[in-house]
């Protein structure tokens, strides 16, 4: 089993930047697809971005051009660089792991989740 721990959330003004990081431990995750999701209170968890084992990247439309997902398999980490942040990006952000070839935008396909890190963007 892999354990995931997110960090890097915080409060930022609109237009600002934050970098989230996810550290994995427990087993090697180099063959897994890693994803970032976000969730607001009372809403469903929403796909944000994913990166495959060979660094193929996927983004939801609302963050394309503003967010960049990356991974360092040697360090077992996944990052999410968030630029030009908007108030509607305010959410609890989760890192998650899924097997290769699974549908990446479906949260139920992910077998491991972190505890989440809060991102708050003020207007």
PDB file of C-alpha atoms in Angstrom:
ATOM      1  CA  UNK A   1       0.000   0.000   0.000  1.00  0.00           C
ATOM      2  CA  UNK A   2       1.181   3.526  -0.700  1.00  0.00           C
ATOM      3  CA  UNK A   3       0.756   6.380   1.754  1.00  0.00           C
ATOM      4  CA  UNK A   4       0.348   9.909   0.399  1.00  0.00           C
ATOM      5  CA  UNK A   5       0.927  13.166   2.238  1.00  0.00           C
ATOM      6  CA  UNK A   6       0.143  16.547   0.678  1.00  0.00           C
ATOM      7  CA  UNK A   7       1.681  19.872   1.607  1.00  0.00           C
ATOM      8  CA  UNK A   8       1.937  23.400   0.274  1.00  0.00           C
ATOM      9  CA  UNK A   9      -1.607  24.683   0.613  1.00  0.00           C
ATOM     10  CA  UNK A  10      -2.396  28.071   2.052  1.00  0.00           C
ATOM     11  CA  UNK A  11      -4.011  31.450   1.562  1.00  0.00           C
ATOM     12  CA  UNK A  12      -3.140  33.508  -1.502  1.00  0.00           C
ATOM     13  CA  UNK A  13      -4.614  36.485  -3.313  1.00  0.00           C
ATOM     14  CA  UNK A  14      -6.216  36.114  -6.710  1.00  0.00           C
ATOM     15  CA  UNK A  15      -3.553  36.068  -9.403  1.00  0.00           C
ATOM     16  CA  UNK A  16      -1.009  34.533  -7.078  1.00  0.00           C
ATOM     17  CA  UNK A  17       0.698  31.141  -7.119  1.00  0.00           C
ATOM     18  CA  UNK A  18       1.034  28.101  -4.912  1.00  0.00           C
ATOM     19  CA  UNK A  19       2.888  24.836  -5.319  1.00  0.00           C
ATOM     20  CA  UNK A  20       1.410  21.689  -3.852  1.00  0.00           C
ATOM     21  CA  UNK A  21       3.553  18.659  -3.171  1.00  0.00           C
ATOM     22  CA  UNK A  22       2.629  15.036  -2.549  1.00  0.00           C
ATOM     23  CA  UNK A  23       5.084  12.632  -0.928  1.00  0.00           C
ATOM     24  CA  UNK A  24       4.516   8.908  -1.382  1.00  0.00           C
ATOM     25  CA  UNK A  25       5.825   6.169   0.877  1.00  0.00           C
ATOM     26  CA  UNK A  26       5.204   2.506   1.499  1.00  0.00           C
ATOM     27  CA  UNK A  27       5.867   1.202  -1.979  1.00  0.00           C
ATOM     28  CA  UNK A  28       7.251   2.453  -5.228  1.00  0.00           C
ATOM     29  CA  UNK A  29       4.676   4.353  -7.216  1.00  0.00           C
ATOM     30  CA  UNK A  30       6.738   4.844 -10.368  1.00  0.00           C
ATOM     31  CA  UNK A  31       4.345   2.725 -12.454  1.00  0.00           C
ATOM     32  CA  UNK A  32       1.181   4.388 -11.123  1.00  0.00           C
ATOM     33  CA  UNK A  33      -0.718   7.300 -12.541  1.00  0.00           C
ATOM     34  CA  UNK A  34      -0.859  10.097  -9.985  1.00  0.00           C
ATOM     35  CA  UNK A  35      -3.711  12.552  -9.817  1.00  0.00           C
ATOM     36  CA  UNK A  36      -4.842  15.701  -8.073  1.00  0.00           C
ATOM     37  CA  UNK A  37      -8.472  16.204  -7.154  1.00  0.00           C
ATOM     38  CA  UNK A  38     -10.257  18.973  -5.292  1.00  0.00           C
ATOM     39  CA  UNK A  39     -13.416  19.127  -3.277  1.00  0.00           C
ATOM     40  CA  UNK A  40     -15.522  21.864  -1.759  1.00  0.00           C
ATOM     41  CA  UNK A  41     -17.851  21.205   1.193  1.00  0.00           C
ATOM     42  CA  UNK A  42     -21.043  19.533   0.030  1.00  0.00           C
ATOM     43  CA  UNK A  43     -19.747  18.935  -3.486  1.00  0.00           C
ATOM     44  CA  UNK A  44     -18.334  15.941  -5.310  1.00  0.00           C
ATOM     45  CA  UNK A  45     -14.612  15.451  -5.641  1.00  0.00           C
ATOM     46  CA  UNK A  46     -13.453  17.015  -8.923  1.00  0.00           C
ATOM     47  CA  UNK A  47     -10.598  15.879 -11.160  1.00  0.00           C
ATOM     48  CA  UNK A  48      -7.887  18.525 -11.574  1.00  0.00           C
ATOM     49  CA  UNK A  49      -4.846  16.920 -13.199  1.00  0.00           C
ATOM     50  CA  UNK A  50      -3.037  13.616 -13.639  1.00  0.00           C
ATOM     51  CA  UNK A  51       0.371  12.390 -14.731  1.00  0.00           C
ATOM     52  CA  UNK A  52       1.201   8.916 -16.034  1.00  0.00           C
ATOM     53  CA  UNK A  53       4.268   6.839 -15.247  1.00  0.00           C
ATOM     54  CA  UNK A  54       6.011   8.234 -18.369  1.00  0.00           C
ATOM     55  CA  UNK A  55       4.937  11.840 -17.611  1.00  0.00           C
ATOM     56  CA  UNK A  56       1.940  12.120 -19.878  1.00  0.00           C
ATOM     57  CA  UNK A  57      -0.202  14.906 -18.428  1.00  0.00           C
ATOM     58  CA  UNK A  58      -3.930  15.601 -18.373  1.00  0.00           C
ATOM     59  CA  UNK A  59      -5.870  18.593 -17.023  1.00  0.00           C
ATOM     60  CA  UNK A  60      -9.442  19.615 -16.522  1.00  0.00           C
ATOM     61  CA  UNK A  61     -10.331  22.497 -18.826  1.00  0.00           C
ATOM     62  CA  UNK A  62     -10.654  25.088 -16.075  1.00  0.00           C
ATOM     63  CA  UNK A  63      -6.988  24.800 -15.074  1.00  0.00           C
ATOM     64  CA  UNK A  64      -5.317  24.307 -18.467  1.00  0.00           C
ATOM     65  CA  UNK A  65      -2.594  26.875 -19.005  1.00  0.00           C
ATOM     66  CA  UNK A  66      -2.530  27.780 -15.297  1.00  0.00           C
ATOM     67  CA  UNK A  67      -1.650  24.531 -13.480  1.00  0.00           C
ATOM     68  CA  UNK A  68       1.264  22.190 -14.167  1.00  0.00           C
ATOM     69  CA  UNK A  69       1.574  18.679 -12.751  1.00  0.00           C
ATOM     70  CA  UNK A  70       4.969  17.018 -12.440  1.00  0.00           C
ATOM     71  CA  UNK A  71       6.551  13.987 -10.812  1.00  0.00           C
ATOM     72  CA  UNK A  72       9.956  12.874  -9.572  1.00  0.00           C
ATOM     73  CA  UNK A  73       9.986   9.076  -9.399  1.00  0.00           C
ATOM     74  CA  UNK A  74      13.410   9.019  -7.763  1.00  0.00           C
ATOM     75  CA  UNK A  75      12.072  11.084  -4.858  1.00  0.00           C
ATOM     76  CA  UNK A  76       8.550   9.584  -4.902  1.00  0.00           C
ATOM     77  CA  UNK A  77       6.957  13.001  -5.171  1.00  0.00           C
ATOM     78  CA  UNK A  78       4.291  14.644  -7.285  1.00  0.00           C
ATOM     79  CA  UNK A  79       3.874  18.389  -7.606  1.00  0.00           C
ATOM     80  CA  UNK A  80       1.125  20.743  -8.734  1.00  0.00           C
ATOM     81  CA  UNK A  81       2.244  24.237  -9.652  1.00  0.00           C
ATOM     82  CA  UNK A  82      -0.758  26.557  -9.589  1.00  0.00           C
ATOM     83  CA  UNK A  83      -0.451  29.983 -11.200  1.00  0.00           C
ATOM     84  CA  UNK A  84      -2.964  32.759 -11.868  1.00  0.00           C
ATOM     85  CA  UNK A  85      -5.128  31.451  -9.077  1.00  0.00           C
ATOM     86  CA  UNK A  86      -8.778  32.438  -8.942  1.00  0.00           C
ATOM     87  CA  UNK A  87     -11.234  32.482  -6.025  1.00  0.00           C
ATOM     88  CA  UNK A  88     -13.062  29.549  -7.646  1.00  0.00           C
ATOM     89  CA  UNK A  89      -9.883  27.459  -7.175  1.00  0.00           C
ATOM     90  CA  UNK A  90     -10.545  27.528  -3.429  1.00  0.00           C
ATOM     91  CA  UNK A  91     -10.923  23.903  -2.325  1.00  0.00           C
ATOM     92  CA  UNK A  92      -9.392  21.054  -0.404  1.00  0.00           C
ATOM     93  CA  UNK A  93      -6.857  19.469  -2.741  1.00  0.00           C
ATOM     94  CA  UNK A  94      -6.089  15.746  -2.663  1.00  0.00           C
ATOM     95  CA  UNK A  95      -3.295  13.680  -4.140  1.00  0.00           C
ATOM     96  CA  UNK A  96      -4.219  10.173  -5.280  1.00  0.00           C
ATOM     97  CA  UNK A  97      -2.762   7.094  -6.987  1.00  0.00           C
ATOM     98  CA  UNK A  98      -4.294   4.775  -9.562  1.00  0.00           C
ATOM     99  CA  UNK A  99      -3.137   1.907 -11.727  1.00  0.00           C
ATOM    100  CA  UNK A 100      -2.057   2.477 -15.325  1.00  0.00           C
ATOM    101  CA  UNK A 101      -4.815   2.414 -17.965  1.00  0.00           C
ATOM    102  CA  UNK A 102      -7.587   3.343 -15.503  1.00  0.00           C
ATOM    103  CA  UNK A 103      -9.878   6.247 -16.364  1.00  0.00           C
ATOM    104  CA  UNK A 104      -7.995   9.075 -14.708  1.00  0.00           C
ATOM    105  CA  UNK A 105     -10.894  11.482 -14.147  1.00  0.00           C
ATOM    106  CA  UNK A 106     -12.921   8.967 -12.120  1.00  0.00           C
ATOM    107  CA  UNK A 107     -12.139   9.310  -8.427  1.00  0.00           C
ATOM    108  CA  UNK A 108     -13.419   5.792  -7.655  1.00  0.00           C
ATOM    109  CA  UNK A 109     -10.551   4.371  -9.737  1.00  0.00           C
ATOM    110  CA  UNK A 110      -7.919   5.682  -7.317  1.00  0.00           C
ATOM    111  CA  UNK A 111      -6.760   3.229  -4.653  1.00  0.00           C
ATOM    112  CA  UNK A 112      -4.849   5.596  -2.375  1.00  0.00           C
ATOM    113  CA  UNK A 113      -5.552   9.129  -1.176  1.00  0.00           C
ATOM    114  CA  UNK A 114      -3.805  11.725   0.922  1.00  0.00           C
ATOM    115  CA  UNK A 115      -5.491  13.666   3.703  1.00  0.00           C
ATOM    116  CA  UNK A 116      -5.828  16.836   1.637  1.00  0.00           C
ATOM    117  CA  UNK A 117      -4.371  20.325   1.802  1.00  0.00           C
ATOM    118  CA  UNK A 118      -6.490  23.484   1.842  1.00  0.00           C
ATOM    119  CA  UNK A 119      -6.081  26.120  -0.848  1.00  0.00           C
ATOM    120  CA  UNK A 120      -7.869  29.412  -0.302  1.00  0.00           C
ATOM    121  CA  UNK A 121      -7.784  32.190  -2.897  1.00  0.00           C
ATOM    122  CA  UNK A 122      -9.059  35.585  -1.824  1.00  0.00           C
ATOM    123  CA  UNK A 123     -10.572  38.051  -4.263  1.00  0.00           C
TER     124      UNK A 123
END
